[in-house]
C-alpha cells in the first residue's frame, strides 16, 4: 500500500522538496515569528453592499457570536445554516488533530505548489487558523489571510496573519481580481454549494502565475482486497454501516438551502481544467480508516484517522441526517453500527485524500490555448 498509494499526473512535481519545504513545526507559533495580540473585532470583517467599504465591527461582534445550539453542540451564526457541522471547542480540538493527521498524510508538508516568495496568500475555510499560523513561519514576508464563517481562531497570532469572518460562496469577494499569489481551498466537503463556482472565483482573484491548491478527502469508503462487504441496494442496510452513512450524507446535501456538495474531491482536477487553470497536478493518497495496515507509517495514519472519525462522527451526522427526517434516537442507534464499522480491523477500508494544484495562466498563455 505504501508503494502504490499515490497517483501522480501532469507537469509539476508535487514531490520535489526544493519546491515545497517540509514543515517541522511542532507548536502553534515559531519562536522566530513575531506575535501580536488582536481583539476579536479587529480580526473580523462584515460584508456591506460594497466589499471595499469599512466594516461595522461592533454589529459584527453582536451578530456572529450569538451562536445557536442544537443536539448539544454549538453552530455558526454568520450566514446561519450554510455550514452543517459544529464550531464549538470540541470541534476546534478535533480540527487541530485532523490538521496534524493530514500533515502525516502529506509527508509533513503544508503545501505542494512551487511557491516563490508569495506576498499575498488566502486560506478559505480556515477553521481554527492553524494552517495560516504555521505557514507564517515559512513565509514571514507574506500577508496570510484566513476566512471562515466562525471567529474561532486564536487572538494571538503572527503579525502577518489575519482572520476575517466571510462566506466564500457569496457572489462578491472582499478583494479585487488578480490580488493573490496563492489560494488554498481545503476540507470544504459538505460546506459549499458549488466547488466549480469557487474554483472560478479563485481563478479571478489569483494574479497571473498564481497558484490554487485544493485539499479534499473523498468520504466514499474504498477497499482493494475484498475484505469490505458490498454496499446494499438503495433502501437496504449494508453489512458495513459506513456505506450507509456515506450514502445518507450524500443524499442530505440535496435538502440543505442551498444544496451542498458532499463529494467534491474526485471532480476537482477536471473542474480546474474546465475553469482555465494550467500546470495541473493531482496527488491521491489512501488514508486507512483505522490502524489495519501492516506498514508502520500507514498504521500510524490509520490510528489518527480512526480517532478523527470517532471524534467527528456525531457532529458530522446530526444536521445532515435530521434533514432526511431522521429522529435523534434513530441517528444514535445508527451511529452505533457506524462506529463498529470504523473500528473493524478485519475490513481494510480506506478513503482517498486528493491534493490538486493548478496555476493561473499569464495573458499570453491564454491566447496560445
mmCIF file of C-alpha atoms in Angstrom:
data_model
loop_
_atom_site.group_PDB
_atom_site.id
_atom_site.type_symbol
_atom_site.label_atom_id
_atom_site.label_comp_id
_atom_site.label_asym_id
_atom_site.label_seq_id
_atom_site.Cartn_x
_atom_site.Cartn_y
_atom_site.Cartn_z
ATOM 1 C CA UNK A 1 0.000 0.000 0.000
ATOM 2 C CA UNK A 2 2.828 2.390 0.721
ATOM 3 C CA UNK A 3 4.237 1.987 -2.780
ATOM 4 C CA UNK A 4 1.113 2.334 -4.879
ATOM 5 C CA UNK A 5 -0.953 4.687 -2.741
ATOM 6 C CA UNK A 6 -0.027 7.860 -4.644
ATOM 7 C CA UNK A 7 -1.432 8.682 -8.070
ATOM 8 C CA UNK A 8 0.504 11.454 -9.832
ATOM 9 C CA UNK A 9 -0.334 13.122 -13.110
ATOM 10 C CA UNK A 10 0.602 16.138 -15.243
ATOM 11 C CA UNK A 11 3.528 18.533 -15.338
ATOM 12 C CA UNK A 12 4.617 19.919 -11.975
ATOM 13 C CA UNK A 13 6.234 17.637 -9.398
ATOM 14 C CA UNK A 14 4.445 17.630 -6.061
ATOM 15 C CA UNK A 15 7.264 15.630 -4.518
ATOM 16 C CA UNK A 16 10.208 17.987 -5.082
ATOM 17 C CA UNK A 17 11.353 19.120 -1.625
ATOM 18 C CA UNK A 18 13.176 22.078 -3.141
ATOM 19 C CA UNK A 19 9.794 23.459 -4.197
ATOM 20 C CA UNK A 20 7.866 22.707 -1.025
ATOM 21 C CA UNK A 21 9.868 22.707 2.192
ATOM 22 C CA UNK A 22 8.796 20.195 4.795
ATOM 23 C CA UNK A 23 7.387 21.808 7.899
ATOM 24 C CA UNK A 24 8.934 20.648 11.152
ATOM 25 C CA UNK A 25 6.625 22.962 13.038
ATOM 26 C CA UNK A 26 5.601 21.467 16.390
ATOM 27 C CA UNK A 27 3.627 24.247 18.078
ATOM 28 C CA UNK A 28 1.195 26.997 17.244
ATOM 29 C CA UNK A 29 3.951 29.575 16.895
ATOM 30 C CA UNK A 30 7.514 29.643 15.662
ATOM 31 C CA UNK A 31 9.999 31.252 18.009
ATOM 32 C CA UNK A 32 11.170 33.373 15.094
ATOM 33 C CA UNK A 33 7.686 34.590 14.240
ATOM 34 C CA UNK A 34 6.589 37.886 15.803
ATOM 35 C CA UNK A 35 3.245 37.746 17.582
ATOM 36 C CA UNK A 36 0.573 40.335 18.064
ATOM 37 C CA UNK A 37 -2.475 40.273 20.291
ATOM 38 C CA UNK A 38 -5.613 41.141 18.351
ATOM 39 C CA UNK A 39 -9.116 41.766 19.640
ATOM 40 C CA UNK A 40 -11.934 39.741 18.082
ATOM 41 C CA UNK A 41 -13.359 42.865 16.441
ATOM 42 C CA UNK A 42 -10.100 43.641 14.657
ATOM 43 C CA UNK A 43 -9.988 40.106 13.268
ATOM 44 C CA UNK A 44 -13.426 40.200 11.656
ATOM 45 C CA UNK A 45 -14.971 41.799 8.607
ATOM 46 C CA UNK A 46 -18.648 42.076 7.788
ATOM 47 C CA UNK A 47 -19.886 42.383 4.238
ATOM 48 C CA UNK A 48 -21.663 45.535 3.141
ATOM 49 C CA UNK A 49 -23.131 46.384 -0.259
ATOM 50 C CA UNK A 50 -19.628 47.270 -1.418
ATOM 51 C CA UNK A 51 -16.759 44.960 -0.426
ATOM 52 C CA UNK A 52 -14.452 47.988 -0.322
ATOM 53 C CA UNK A 53 -16.467 49.893 2.339
ATOM 54 C CA UNK A 54 -15.489 49.989 6.047
ATOM 55 C CA UNK A 55 -16.965 47.281 8.249
ATOM 56 C CA UNK A 56 -19.241 47.707 11.256
ATOM 57 C CA UNK A 57 -17.245 45.546 13.652
ATOM 58 C CA UNK A 58 -19.498 46.212 16.646
ATOM 59 C CA UNK A 59 -22.534 44.982 14.717
ATOM 60 C CA UNK A 60 -20.496 42.026 13.522
ATOM 61 C CA UNK A 61 -19.448 41.022 17.026
ATOM 62 C CA UNK A 62 -23.053 41.001 18.215
ATOM 63 C CA UNK A 63 -24.179 39.041 15.158
ATOM 64 C CA UNK A 64 -21.600 36.325 14.588
ATOM 65 C CA UNK A 65 -21.059 35.386 18.231
ATOM 66 C CA UNK A 66 -24.738 34.865 19.044
ATOM 67 C CA UNK A 67 -24.242 31.161 18.426
ATOM 68 C CA UNK A 68 -27.194 28.754 18.102
ATOM 69 C CA UNK A 69 -27.049 25.424 19.973
ATOM 70 C CA UNK A 70 -28.562 22.156 18.770
ATOM 71 C CA UNK A 71 -28.063 18.488 19.662
ATOM 72 C CA UNK A 72 -25.759 19.560 22.496
ATOM 73 C CA UNK A 73 -23.390 21.255 20.022
ATOM 74 C CA UNK A 74 -22.689 24.866 19.035
ATOM 75 C CA UNK A 75 -23.027 26.080 15.429
ATOM 76 C CA UNK A 76 -22.047 29.189 13.489
ATOM 77 C CA UNK A 77 -24.291 32.275 13.406
ATOM 78 C CA UNK A 78 -22.964 34.247 10.422
ATOM 79 C CA UNK A 79 -24.996 33.043 7.420
ATOM 80 C CA UNK A 80 -26.633 30.571 9.780
ATOM 81 C CA UNK A 81 -27.237 27.145 8.263
ATOM 82 C CA UNK A 82 -24.700 27.500 5.455
ATOM 83 C CA UNK A 83 -22.400 25.039 7.261
ATOM 84 C CA UNK A 84 -23.978 21.968 8.865
ATOM 85 C CA UNK A 85 -21.135 20.970 11.198
ATOM 86 C CA UNK A 86 -20.359 22.293 14.731
ATOM 87 C CA UNK A 87 -17.948 25.109 15.609
ATOM 88 C CA UNK A 88 -17.530 24.541 19.367
ATOM 89 C CA UNK A 89 -14.389 23.886 21.407
ATOM 90 C CA UNK A 90 -14.714 20.134 20.951
ATOM 91 C CA UNK A 91 -14.701 20.622 17.189
ATOM 92 C CA UNK A 92 -11.739 23.013 17.354
ATOM 93 C CA UNK A 93 -9.681 20.386 19.187
ATOM 94 C CA UNK A 94 -10.645 17.813 16.572
ATOM 95 C CA UNK A 95 -9.809 20.142 13.675
ATOM 96 C CA UNK A 96 -6.315 20.709 15.053
ATOM 97 C CA UNK A 97 -5.868 16.954 15.493
ATOM 98 C CA UNK A 98 -7.062 16.430 11.909
ATOM 99 C CA UNK A 99 -4.588 19.050 10.685
ATOM 100 C CA UNK A 100 -1.690 17.090 12.147
ATOM 101 C CA UNK A 101 -3.064 13.843 10.709
ATOM 102 C CA UNK A 102 -3.139 15.320 7.213
ATOM 103 C CA UNK A 103 0.421 16.573 7.673
ATOM 104 C CA UNK A 104 1.365 12.920 8.162
ATOM 105 C CA UNK A 105 -0.597 12.015 5.024
ATOM 106 C CA UNK A 106 1.260 14.788 3.161
ATOM 107 C CA UNK A 107 4.713 13.720 4.375
ATOM 108 C CA UNK A 108 4.956 16.717 6.693
ATOM 109 C CA UNK A 109 4.139 19.282 4.030
ATOM 110 C CA UNK A 110 1.828 22.230 4.474
ATOM 111 C CA UNK A 111 1.632 22.879 0.726
ATOM 112 C CA UNK A 112 2.751 21.426 -2.621
ATOM 113 C CA UNK A 113 2.565 24.330 -5.076
ATOM 114 C CA UNK A 114 6.011 25.594 -6.216
ATOM 115 C CA UNK A 115 5.785 28.892 -4.343
ATOM 116 C CA UNK A 116 8.473 31.527 -4.820
ATOM 117 C CA UNK A 117 8.295 34.424 -2.367
ATOM 118 C CA UNK A 118 4.483 34.800 -2.317
ATOM 119 C CA UNK A 119 3.294 38.086 -0.812
ATOM 120 C CA UNK A 120 -0.472 37.589 -0.539
ATOM 121 C CA UNK A 121 -1.987 34.243 0.440
ATOM 122 C CA UNK A 122 -5.596 33.241 1.178
ATOM 123 C CA UNK A 123 -6.896 30.239 3.139
ATOM 124 C CA UNK A 124 -10.642 29.724 2.604
ATOM 125 C CA UNK A 125 -12.435 27.793 5.344
ATOM 126 C CA UNK A 126 -9.509 28.295 7.718
ATOM 127 C CA UNK A 127 -11.238 26.722 10.736
ATOM 128 C CA UNK A 128 -9.042 27.193 13.805
ATOM 129 C CA UNK A 129 -6.446 29.059 11.735
ATOM 130 C CA UNK A 130 -3.695 26.562 12.456
ATOM 131 C CA UNK A 131 -2.604 26.339 8.796
ATOM 132 C CA UNK A 132 -2.012 30.119 8.297
ATOM 133 C CA UNK A 133 -0.244 30.290 11.651
ATOM 134 C CA UNK A 134 2.174 27.525 10.664
ATOM 135 C CA UNK A 135 2.652 28.958 7.175
ATOM 136 C CA UNK A 136 3.635 32.297 8.707
ATOM 137 C CA UNK A 137 6.841 30.711 9.983
ATOM 138 C CA UNK A 138 7.741 29.540 6.456
ATOM 139 C CA UNK A 139 6.763 32.785 4.704
ATOM 140 C CA UNK A 140 7.381 35.683 7.116
ATOM 141 C CA UNK A 141 7.188 38.225 4.260
ATOM 142 C CA UNK A 142 3.751 37.067 3.117
ATOM 143 C CA UNK A 143 0.437 38.523 4.224
ATOM 144 C CA UNK A 144 -1.677 35.457 5.010
ATOM 145 C CA UNK A 145 -5.449 35.818 5.348
ATOM 146 C CA UNK A 146 -7.742 33.105 6.660
ATOM 147 C CA UNK A 147 -11.516 33.312 6.199
ATOM 148 C CA UNK A 148 -14.259 31.335 7.881
ATOM 149 C CA UNK A 149 -17.908 31.586 8.879
ATOM 150 C CA UNK A 150 -16.882 31.300 12.544
ATOM 151 C CA UNK A 151 -14.487 33.515 14.564
ATOM 152 C CA UNK A 152 -12.901 30.559 16.387
ATOM 153 C CA UNK A 153 -9.259 31.402 15.635
ATOM 154 C CA UNK A 154 -6.673 32.401 18.283
ATOM 155 C CA UNK A 155 -6.427 36.048 19.300
ATOM 156 C CA UNK A 156 -2.615 35.950 19.476
ATOM 157 C CA UNK A 157 -1.069 35.184 16.103
ATOM 158 C CA UNK A 158 1.991 36.062 13.993
ATOM 159 C CA UNK A 159 1.791 39.650 12.783
ATOM 160 C CA UNK A 160 1.490 38.611 9.134
ATOM 161 C CA UNK A 161 -1.644 36.505 9.756
ATOM 162 C CA UNK A 162 -5.160 37.971 9.665
ATOM 163 C CA UNK A 163 -8.555 36.331 10.051
ATOM 164 C CA UNK A 164 -11.863 37.512 8.600
ATOM 165 C CA UNK A 165 -15.414 36.283 9.008
ATOM 166 C CA UNK A 166 -16.561 35.754 5.435
ATOM 167 C CA UNK A 167 -18.519 33.393 3.209
ATOM 168 C CA UNK A 168 -16.633 32.451 0.054
ATOM 169 C CA UNK A 169 -19.886 31.252 -1.502
ATOM 170 C CA UNK A 170 -21.118 34.837 -1.840
ATOM 171 C CA UNK A 171 -21.127 36.441 -5.264
ATOM 172 C CA UNK A 172 -18.554 39.140 -4.477
ATOM 173 C CA UNK A 173 -15.325 38.592 -2.578
ATOM 174 C CA UNK A 174 -13.669 41.235 -0.412
ATOM 175 C CA UNK A 175 -10.696 41.659 -2.750
ATOM 176 C CA UNK A 176 -10.064 42.883 -6.272
ATOM 177 C CA UNK A 177 -9.332 40.462 -9.089
ATOM 178 C CA UNK A 178 -5.679 39.461 -9.688
ATOM 179 C CA UNK A 179 -4.878 40.001 -5.997
ATOM 180 C CA UNK A 180 -3.431 36.789 -4.507
ATOM 181 C CA UNK A 181 -0.263 34.824 -5.252
ATOM 182 C CA UNK A 182 -1.692 31.676 -3.673
ATOM 183 C CA UNK A 183 -5.144 30.467 -2.620
ATOM 184 C CA UNK A 184 -5.812 27.344 -0.582
ATOM 185 C CA UNK A 185 -9.166 25.541 -0.525
ATOM 186 C CA UNK A 186 -9.187 22.703 1.982
ATOM 187 C CA UNK A 187 -11.673 20.351 3.629
ATOM 188 C CA UNK A 188 -14.797 22.032 2.266
ATOM 189 C CA UNK A 189 -16.758 18.823 1.602
ATOM 190 C CA UNK A 190 -20.340 19.364 2.725
ATOM 191 C CA UNK A 191 -19.731 23.057 3.269
ATOM 192 C CA UNK A 192 -20.167 24.706 -0.138
ATOM 193 C CA UNK A 193 -22.944 24.741 -2.760
ATOM 194 C CA UNK A 194 -20.623 24.689 -5.790
ATOM 195 C CA UNK A 195 -16.953 23.763 -5.883
ATOM 196 C CA UNK A 196 -16.914 24.727 -9.568
ATOM 197 C CA UNK A 197 -18.026 28.276 -8.765
ATOM 198 C CA UNK A 198 -15.425 28.524 -6.010
ATOM 199 C CA UNK A 199 -12.700 27.486 -8.453
ATOM 200 C CA UNK A 200 -13.885 30.128 -10.912
ATOM 201 C CA UNK A 201 -13.729 32.856 -8.270
ATOM 202 C CA UNK A 202 -10.307 31.659 -7.156
ATOM 203 C CA UNK A 203 -9.034 31.968 -10.726
ATOM 204 C CA UNK A 204 -10.370 35.530 -10.923
ATOM 205 C CA UNK A 205 -8.668 36.592 -7.696
ATOM 206 C CA UNK A 206 -5.286 34.995 -8.372
ATOM 207 C CA UNK A 207 -2.571 37.020 -10.034
ATOM 208 C CA UNK A 208 -1.417 35.647 -13.398
ATOM 209 C CA UNK A 209 1.076 32.927 -12.490
ATOM 210 C CA UNK A 210 -0.527 32.463 -9.049
ATOM 211 C CA UNK A 211 -1.333 29.030 -7.672
ATOM 212 C CA UNK A 212 -4.501 27.392 -6.396
ATOM 213 C CA UNK A 213 -4.149 24.374 -4.115
ATOM 214 C CA UNK A 214 -7.057 22.127 -3.103
ATOM 215 C CA UNK A 215 -7.001 19.508 -0.340
ATOM 216 C CA UNK A 216 -10.106 17.302 -0.053
ATOM 217 C CA UNK A 217 -10.998 13.909 1.343
ATOM 218 C CA UNK A 218 -13.361 11.760 -0.694
ATOM 219 C CA UNK A 219 -15.567 10.233 2.033
ATOM 220 C CA UNK A 220 -16.696 7.245 -0.060
ATOM 221 C CA UNK A 221 -15.408 4.011 1.590
ATOM 222 C CA UNK A 222 -12.945 2.095 -0.590
ATOM 223 C CA UNK A 223 -11.239 -1.311 -0.361
ATOM 224 C CA UNK A 224 -8.769 -3.138 -2.614
ATOM 225 C CA UNK A 225 -8.670 -6.673 -1.199
ATOM 226 C CA UNK A 226 -12.297 -7.781 -0.908
ATOM 227 C CA UNK A 227 -12.485 -7.559 2.880
ATOM 228 C CA UNK A 228 -15.199 -4.862 2.809
ATOM 229 C CA UNK A 229 -18.801 -6.112 2.406
ATOM 230 C CA UNK A 230 -20.594 -4.561 -0.579
ATOM 231 C CA UNK A 231 -22.949 -1.610 -0.331
ATOM 232 C CA UNK A 232 -26.618 -2.578 -0.102
ATOM 233 C CA UNK A 233 -29.115 -1.668 -2.779
ATOM 234 C CA UNK A 234 -30.943 1.651 -2.408
ATOM 235 C CA UNK A 235 -33.223 1.454 0.631
ATOM 236 C CA UNK A 236 -31.420 -1.516 2.174
ATOM 237 C CA UNK A 237 -28.927 -1.715 5.033
ATOM 238 C CA UNK A 238 -25.321 -2.696 4.376
ATOM 239 C CA UNK A 239 -23.383 -5.177 6.491
ATOM 240 C CA UNK A 240 -20.714 -2.461 6.672
ATOM 241 C CA UNK A 241 -22.618 0.558 8.014
ATOM 242 C CA UNK A 242 -20.088 3.130 6.808
ATOM 243 C CA UNK A 243 -21.550 2.570 3.326
ATOM 244 C CA UNK A 244 -24.972 3.678 4.559
ATOM 245 C CA UNK A 245 -23.549 6.659 6.441
ATOM 246 C CA UNK A 246 -21.767 7.903 3.328
ATOM 247 C CA UNK A 247 -24.894 7.435 1.176
ATOM 248 C CA UNK A 248 -27.063 9.309 3.690
ATOM 249 C CA UNK A 249 -24.569 12.171 3.835
ATOM 250 C CA UNK A 250 -24.531 12.393 0.053
ATOM 251 C CA UNK A 251 -28.336 12.411 -0.117
ATOM 252 C CA UNK A 252 -28.658 15.035 2.621
ATOM 253 C CA UNK A 253 -26.818 17.589 0.510
ATOM 254 C CA UNK A 254 -29.923 17.898 -1.667
ATOM 255 C CA UNK A 255 -32.045 19.056 1.278
ATOM 256 C CA UNK A 256 -29.962 21.959 2.582
ATOM 257 C CA UNK A 257 -30.593 25.524 1.424
ATOM 258 C CA UNK A 258 -28.727 25.959 -0.820
ATOM 259 C CA UNK A 259 -27.851 22.331 -1.667
ATOM 260 C CA UNK A 260 -24.354 21.275 -0.555
ATOM 261 C CA UNK A 261 -21.819 19.037 -2.276
ATOM 262 C CA UNK A 262 -20.683 16.035 -0.232
ATOM 263 C CA UNK A 263 -18.360 14.564 -2.838
ATOM 264 C CA UNK A 264 -16.003 17.216 -4.146
ATOM 265 C CA UNK A 265 -12.619 15.502 -4.350
ATOM 266 C CA UNK A 266 -12.975 13.307 -7.479
ATOM 267 C CA UNK A 267 -14.140 16.280 -9.582
ATOM 268 C CA UNK A 268 -11.518 18.865 -8.621
ATOM 269 C CA UNK A 269 -8.926 18.061 -11.292
ATOM 270 C CA UNK A 270 -11.453 18.107 -14.155
ATOM 271 C CA UNK A 271 -13.125 21.250 -12.794
ATOM 272 C CA UNK A 272 -9.783 23.061 -12.608
ATOM 273 C CA UNK A 273 -9.093 22.199 -16.237
ATOM 274 C CA UNK A 274 -12.531 23.457 -17.261
ATOM 275 C CA UNK A 275 -12.063 26.642 -15.202
ATOM 276 C CA UNK A 276 -8.917 27.565 -17.125
ATOM 277 C CA UNK A 277 -6.063 26.559 -14.828
ATOM 278 C CA UNK A 278 -2.859 25.147 -16.309
ATOM 279 C CA UNK A 279 0.035 23.021 -14.986
ATOM 280 C CA UNK A 280 -2.498 20.973 -13.048
ATOM 281 C CA UNK A 281 -1.307 18.039 -10.995
ATOM 282 C CA UNK A 282 -3.171 15.694 -8.706
ATOM 283 C CA UNK A 283 -1.853 13.575 -5.841
ATOM 284 C CA UNK A 284 -4.122 10.902 -4.363
ATOM 285 C CA UNK A 285 -3.172 9.254 -1.080
ATOM 286 C CA UNK A 286 -5.003 6.384 0.572
ATOM 287 C CA UNK A 287 -5.962 7.063 4.194
ATOM 288 C CA UNK A 288 -6.846 3.897 6.156
ATOM 289 C CA UNK A 289 -9.957 4.201 8.297
ATOM 290 C CA UNK A 290 -8.217 2.564 11.271
ATOM 291 C CA UNK A 291 -4.771 1.045 12.039
ATOM 292 C CA UNK A 292 -5.310 -2.107 9.941
ATOM 293 C CA UNK A 293 -2.233 -1.703 7.630
ATOM 294 C CA UNK A 294 0.988 -3.553 8.453
ATOM 295 C CA UNK A 295 3.139 -0.709 7.120
ATOM 296 C CA UNK A 296 4.204 1.339 10.201
ATOM 297 C CA UNK A 297 3.640 4.751 8.601
ATOM 298 C CA UNK A 298 0.212 3.823 7.273
ATOM 299 C CA UNK A 299 -0.683 2.219 10.602
ATOM 300 C CA UNK A 300 0.123 5.494 12.380
ATOM 301 C CA UNK A 301 -2.031 7.422 9.918
ATOM 302 C CA UNK A 302 -4.781 4.851 10.469
ATOM 303 C CA UNK A 303 -4.571 5.357 14.230
ATOM 304 C CA UNK A 304 -5.158 9.095 13.842
ATOM 305 C CA UNK A 305 -7.794 8.511 11.163
ATOM 306 C CA UNK A 306 -9.850 6.245 13.414
ATOM 307 C CA UNK A 307 -9.673 8.763 16.237
ATOM 308 C CA UNK A 308 -10.684 11.559 13.879
ATOM 309 C CA UNK A 309 -13.657 9.596 12.552
ATOM 310 C CA UNK A 310 -14.889 8.705 16.034
ATOM 311 C CA UNK A 311 -14.455 12.227 17.399
ATOM 312 C CA UNK A 312 -16.220 13.781 14.402
ATOM 313 C CA UNK A 313 -18.976 11.297 13.691
ATOM 314 C CA UNK A 314 -21.826 12.675 15.800
ATOM 315 C CA UNK A 315 -21.103 16.278 14.794
ATOM 316 C CA UNK A 316 -20.890 15.255 11.156
ATOM 317 C CA UNK A 317 -24.205 13.392 11.379
ATOM 318 C CA UNK A 318 -26.886 15.254 13.354
ATOM 319 C CA UNK A 319 -27.848 18.050 10.977
ATOM 320 C CA UNK A 320 -27.418 16.110 7.702
ATOM 321 C CA UNK A 321 -29.420 13.104 8.902
ATOM 322 C CA UNK A 322 -32.068 15.274 10.547
ATOM 323 C CA UNK A 323 -32.601 16.933 7.162
ATOM 324 C CA UNK A 324 -33.563 13.466 5.857
ATOM 325 C CA UNK A 325 -36.268 13.176 8.520
ATOM 326 C CA UNK A 326 -34.359 11.016 10.998
ATOM 327 C CA UNK A 327 -35.014 11.460 14.716
ATOM 328 C CA UNK A 328 -32.180 11.838 17.180
ATOM 329 C CA UNK A 329 -32.772 8.348 18.691
ATOM 330 C CA UNK A 330 -32.705 6.859 15.178
ATOM 331 C CA UNK A 331 -29.441 8.661 14.480
ATOM 332 C CA UNK A 332 -27.865 7.432 17.720
ATOM 333 C CA UNK A 333 -28.819 3.805 17.058
ATOM 334 C CA UNK A 334 -27.481 4.059 13.504
ATOM 335 C CA UNK A 335 -24.178 5.583 14.653
ATOM 336 C CA UNK A 336 -23.543 2.614 16.965
ATOM 337 C CA UNK A 337 -23.185 0.429 13.866
ATOM 338 C CA UNK A 338 -21.173 3.064 12.014
ATOM 339 C CA UNK A 339 -18.682 3.213 14.897
ATOM 340 C CA UNK A 340 -18.390 -0.580 14.806
ATOM 341 C CA UNK A 341 -17.584 -0.374 11.099
ATOM 342 C CA UNK A 342 -14.951 2.306 11.668
ATOM 343 C CA UNK A 343 -13.239 0.162 14.335
ATOM 344 C CA UNK A 344 -13.373 -3.085 12.342
ATOM 345 C CA UNK A 345 -9.738 -4.084 11.649
ATOM 346 C CA UNK A 346 -10.855 -7.039 9.543
ATOM 347 C CA UNK A 347 -12.232 -4.682 6.893
ATOM 348 C CA UNK A 348 -9.366 -2.962 5.075
ATOM 349 C CA UNK A 349 -11.259 0.229 4.354
ATOM 350 C CA UNK A 350 -9.691 3.496 3.271
ATOM 351 C CA UNK A 351 -10.698 6.849 1.814
ATOM 352 C CA UNK A 352 -8.834 8.823 -0.840
ATOM 353 C CA UNK A 353 -7.223 12.152 0.010
ATOM 354 C CA UNK A 354 -6.797 14.425 -3.012
ATOM 355 C CA UNK A 355 -4.319 17.283 -3.372
ATOM 356 C CA UNK A 356 -4.655 19.210 -6.632
ATOM 357 C CA UNK A 357 -2.601 22.227 -7.673
ATOM 358 C CA UNK A 358 -3.096 24.492 -10.675
ATOM 359 C CA UNK A 359 -1.667 27.753 -11.971
ATOM 360 C CA UNK A 360 -3.463 30.777 -13.391
ATOM 361 C CA UNK A 361 -2.040 31.330 -16.890
ATOM 362 C CA UNK A 362 -0.423 34.562 -17.981
ATOM 363 C CA UNK A 363 -2.298 36.590 -20.658
ATOM 364 C CA UNK A 364 -0.020 35.407 -23.470
ATOM 365 C CA UNK A 365 -0.599 31.797 -22.413
ATOM 366 C CA UNK A 366 -4.368 32.288 -22.625
ATOM 367 C CA UNK A 367 -4.009 33.445 -26.214
ATOM 368 C CA UNK A 368 -1.982 30.350 -27.062
ATOM 369 C CA UNK A 369 -4.501 27.942 -25.503
#
